[in-house]
Amino acid sequence: MATIMTDDMTFPTHVGIIMDGNGRWAQKRNLPRTAGHKEGLEVAKRIISCAAEVGIKYVTLYTFSTENWKRTEEEVGFLMGLITRHLRAEYKFYKEHGIRICHIGDTGKLPVAVQKEMLAAEEETANFKKMTVVLAINYGGRDELIRALKKLSPKIIDGSICEQDISKAFDVPELPDADVIIRTGGEKRLSNFLLWQSAYSELFFSDTLWPDFDCTEFLSILSDFNNRDRRFGDVKR
């Protein structure tokens, strides 16, 4: 655990993370981009451990977007293989931290091997209650909304649809809105991540490339979150 004092901090319920910078981290070291993704996986485990220790209930990791198919065949293949090899291989890690694994995204368009590993990881961790880690794989915020609305077409036609209906039609209906969204790597945009769930998220943009991100910076961001004045459209009284 990092040395930042956390005793008096109020932690968010749901943190979303855009893990950006793996490829650039590798290129700076004259390594293939795939080496950055491999290192990024280890960082994700450390941040999840930190989040579990301070009591955060949900962490959503932007693992592979609907737009990432545009990358080279080699890089996409490596990422699919990384997901396939590590999902169930990390069972001991999930059990140690009480982590339930869920997924959001259009899984039907993923390779069959990836789909099988995702389903197995969900089933094997279903009874773990301390934290839920949501892996956004073949995920896009617009795509999730379109798929939800297709499920709700009768309500749309008769005009009875409400916000709760849409939320319940999402891939993980119980997933609360994100209190915090962190993006590493220096870019300052959401890139189609949790568009509905980020309506009142506190946004934090770090110049740190994801493989260099650590628990000290993570906790520093959460400390800053404590100082944000969250009014949700209301006025300060």
Coordinates of C-alpha atoms in Angstrom, one line a residue:
M1 CA 0.0 0.0 0.0
A2 CA 1.2 3.5 -0.8
T3 CA 2.1 5.8 2.0
I4 CA -0.7 8.3 1.4
M5 CA -2.9 8.5 4.5
T6 CA -6.4 7.1 3.7
D7 CA -8.1 6.9 7.1
D8 CA -10.1 10.1 6.7
M9 CA -10.9 9.6 3.0
T10 CA -14.2 8.8 1.5
F11 CA -13.7 6.5 -1.5
P12 CA -15.8 6.3 -4.6
T13 CA -18.0 3.3 -5.2
H14 CA -17.1 2.9 -8.9
V15 CA -13.9 3.9 -10.7
G16 CA -13.5 3.6 -14.4
I17 CA -10.0 3.5 -15.9
I18 CA -8.9 4.2 -19.5
M19 CA -5.5 2.4 -19.5
D20 CA -3.8 4.4 -22.2
G21 CA -0.1 4.5 -23.1
N22 CA 1.0 0.8 -23.3
G23 CA 2.2 1.1 -26.9
R24 CA 4.1 4.4 -26.4
W25 CA 5.7 3.0 -23.2
A26 CA 7.1 0.1 -25.2
Q27 CA 8.2 2.2 -28.1
K28 CA 10.2 4.5 -25.8
R29 CA 12.1 1.5 -24.8
N30 CA 12.6 0.1 -28.3
L31 CA 10.3 -2.8 -27.5
P32 CA 7.3 -4.1 -29.5
R33 CA 4.0 -2.6 -28.5
T34 CA 2.9 -6.0 -27.2
A35 CA 5.5 -5.7 -24.4
G36 CA 3.6 -2.6 -23.2
H37 CA 0.3 -4.5 -23.1
K38 CA 2.0 -7.3 -21.1
E39 CA 3.4 -4.8 -18.6
G40 CA 0.1 -3.0 -18.5
L41 CA -1.6 -6.2 -17.3
E42 CA 0.7 -6.3 -14.2
V43 CA 0.0 -2.7 -13.4
A44 CA -3.8 -3.4 -13.7
K45 CA -3.4 -6.1 -11.0
R46 CA -1.5 -3.8 -8.7
I47 CA -4.2 -1.0 -9.0
I48 CA -7.0 -3.5 -8.5
S49 CA -5.2 -4.8 -5.4
C50 CA -4.9 -1.2 -4.1
A51 CA -8.6 -0.5 -4.9
A52 CA -9.7 -3.6 -3.1
E53 CA -7.7 -2.8 -0.1
V54 CA -9.3 0.6 0.4
G55 CA -12.8 -0.8 -0.2
I56 CA -13.8 0.4 -3.7
K57 CA -16.6 -1.8 -4.9
Y58 CA -16.4 -1.5 -8.7
V59 CA -13.5 -1.0 -11.0
T60 CA -14.1 -0.9 -14.8
L61 CA -11.1 -1.4 -17.0
Y62 CA -11.2 -0.3 -20.7
T63 CA -9.5 -3.4 -22.0
F64 CA -10.4 -3.4 -25.8
S65 CA -12.7 -1.0 -27.5
T66 CA -14.9 -1.4 -30.5
E67 CA -12.5 0.8 -32.4
N68 CA -9.4 -1.2 -31.4
W69 CA -10.0 -3.6 -34.3
K70 CA -8.4 -1.0 -36.5
R71 CA -5.0 -1.9 -35.0
T72 CA -2.6 -4.3 -36.7
E73 CA -3.6 -7.9 -36.9
E74 CA -0.5 -8.8 -34.8
E75 CA -1.4 -6.4 -32.0
V76 CA -5.1 -7.4 -32.0
G77 CA -4.1 -11.1 -32.0
F78 CA -1.7 -10.5 -29.1
L79 CA -4.4 -8.7 -27.0
M80 CA -7.0 -11.5 -27.7
G81 CA -4.4 -14.1 -26.6
L82 CA -3.5 -12.1 -23.5
I83 CA -7.1 -12.1 -22.5
T84 CA -7.6 -15.8 -23.2
R85 CA -4.4 -16.8 -21.3
H86 CA -4.8 -14.7 -18.2
L87 CA -8.5 -14.5 -17.4
R88 CA -8.8 -17.9 -15.6
A89 CA -5.1 -18.1 -14.9
E90 CA -5.6 -15.3 -12.3
Y91 CA -8.2 -17.2 -10.3
K92 CA -5.9 -17.3 -7.2
F93 CA -5.6 -13.5 -7.5
Y94 CA -9.4 -13.1 -7.7
K95 CA -10.0 -15.4 -4.8
E96 CA -7.4 -13.7 -2.6
H97 CA -9.0 -10.3 -3.1
G98 CA -12.6 -11.5 -3.3
I99 CA -13.0 -10.2 -6.9
R100 CA -16.0 -11.0 -9.0
I101 CA -15.3 -10.7 -12.8
C102 CA -17.9 -9.2 -15.1
H103 CA -17.8 -8.1 -18.7
I104 CA -19.3 -5.3 -20.8
G105 CA -19.2 -5.1 -24.5
D106 CA -20.5 -7.0 -27.6
T107 CA -19.0 -10.3 -26.7
G108 CA -20.6 -12.1 -29.6
K109 CA -18.1 -10.6 -32.0
L110 CA -15.1 -11.9 -30.0
P111 CA -13.2 -15.1 -30.9
V112 CA -14.8 -18.2 -29.5
A113 CA -11.9 -18.9 -27.2
V114 CA -12.1 -15.5 -25.6
Q115 CA -15.9 -15.9 -25.1
K116 CA -15.3 -19.2 -23.4
E117 CA -12.7 -17.8 -21.0
M118 CA -14.9 -14.8 -20.2
L119 CA -17.9 -17.0 -19.3
A120 CA -15.7 -19.3 -17.3
A121 CA -14.2 -16.4 -15.3
E122 CA -17.6 -15.0 -14.6
E123 CA -18.9 -18.4 -13.4
E124 CA -15.9 -19.2 -11.3
T125 CA -15.9 -15.8 -9.5
A126 CA -19.7 -15.3 -9.2
N127 CA -19.7 -15.8 -5.4
F128 CA -16.9 -13.4 -4.6
K129 CA -18.4 -10.3 -3.0
K130 CA -15.6 -7.9 -2.0
M131 CA -15.2 -6.2 -5.3
T132 CA -16.4 -6.4 -8.9
V133 CA -13.9 -5.9 -11.7
V134 CA -15.7 -5.1 -15.0
L135 CA -13.6 -5.8 -18.1
A136 CA -14.8 -3.7 -21.0
I137 CA -13.9 -5.9 -24.0
N138 CA -15.1 -5.0 -27.5
Y139 CA -16.8 -2.2 -25.7
G140 CA -18.0 1.2 -26.9
G141 CA -20.4 3.5 -25.0
R142 CA -22.5 4.2 -28.1
D143 CA -22.6 0.5 -29.0
E144 CA -23.8 -0.4 -25.5
L145 CA -26.6 2.2 -25.7
I146 CA -27.7 1.1 -29.2
R147 CA -27.9 -2.6 -28.0
A148 CA -29.8 -1.5 -24.9
L149 CA -32.3 0.5 -27.0
K150 CA -32.9 -2.4 -29.3
K151 CA -34.0 -4.5 -26.3
L152 CA -36.3 -1.7 -25.3
S153 CA -38.0 -1.0 -28.6
P154 CA -41.5 -1.7 -27.4
K155 CA -41.2 0.9 -24.6
I156 CA -39.7 3.4 -27.0
I157 CA -42.6 3.0 -29.4
D158 CA -45.3 3.5 -26.7
G159 CA -43.3 6.4 -25.0
S160 CA -43.0 4.7 -21.6
I161 CA -39.2 4.4 -21.5
C162 CA -37.3 6.0 -18.6
E163 CA -33.7 6.3 -17.5
Q164 CA -34.0 3.3 -15.2
D165 CA -35.2 1.1 -18.1
I166 CA -32.1 2.0 -20.1
S167 CA -29.8 1.3 -17.2
K168 CA -31.4 -2.1 -16.6
A169 CA -30.9 -3.0 -20.3
F170 CA -27.1 -2.5 -20.2
D171 CA -24.6 -5.4 -20.1
V172 CA -24.2 -5.3 -16.3
P173 CA -27.5 -3.7 -15.1
E174 CA -26.3 -3.4 -11.4
L175 CA -23.2 -1.4 -12.4
P176 CA -23.6 2.1 -10.8
D177 CA -22.6 5.3 -12.5
A178 CA -18.9 5.9 -12.4
D179 CA -17.9 8.4 -9.6
V180 CA -14.4 8.7 -11.0
I181 CA -12.9 8.2 -14.5
I182 CA -9.1 8.1 -14.8
R183 CA -7.3 8.3 -18.1
T184 CA -3.6 7.8 -18.2
G185 CA -1.2 8.5 -21.1
G186 CA -1.8 12.3 -21.5
E187 CA -4.9 12.3 -23.7
K188 CA -7.9 14.2 -22.5
R189 CA -11.0 12.5 -23.9
L190 CA -13.3 9.7 -23.0
S191 CA -12.9 7.8 -26.2
N192 CA -16.4 6.3 -26.1
F193 CA -16.0 4.9 -22.6
L194 CA -19.0 4.6 -20.2
L195 CA -20.8 7.5 -21.9
W196 CA -24.1 7.0 -20.1
Q197 CA -22.5 6.1 -16.8
S198 CA -20.1 9.1 -16.8
A199 CA -22.8 11.8 -16.8
Y200 CA -21.6 13.1 -13.4
S201 CA -18.2 11.4 -13.1
E202 CA -15.2 13.3 -11.8
L203 CA -12.6 13.2 -14.6
F204 CA -8.9 12.9 -14.0
F205 CA -6.3 12.9 -16.7
S206 CA -2.7 11.8 -16.0
D207 CA 0.3 12.2 -18.2
T208 CA 1.7 9.0 -16.9
L209 CA 1.8 6.1 -19.4
W210 CA -0.2 3.2 -18.0
P211 CA 2.7 0.8 -17.4
D212 CA 4.3 3.6 -15.2
F213 CA 1.1 4.3 -13.2
D214 CA 1.2 3.2 -9.6
C215 CA -0.8 3.1 -6.4
T216 CA 0.7 6.3 -5.1
E217 CA -0.7 8.2 -8.0
F218 CA -4.0 6.3 -7.9
L219 CA -4.5 7.2 -4.2
S220 CA -3.5 10.8 -4.9
I221 CA -6.3 11.0 -7.5
L222 CA -8.7 9.5 -5.0
S223 CA -7.6 12.1 -2.4
D224 CA -8.3 14.8 -5.0
F225 CA -11.7 13.3 -5.5
N226 CA -12.4 13.9 -1.8
N227 CA -12.0 17.6 -2.4
R228 CA -14.3 17.8 -5.4
D229 CA -17.6 19.6 -4.8
R230 CA -20.1 17.2 -6.3
R231 CA -23.5 18.9 -6.7
F232 CA -25.1 16.8 -9.5
G233 CA -26.7 19.9 -11.0
D234 CA -27.9 21.4 -7.7
V235 CA -26.6 24.6 -6.2
K236 CA -24.3 24.9 -3.2
R237 CA -26.4 25.8 -0.1

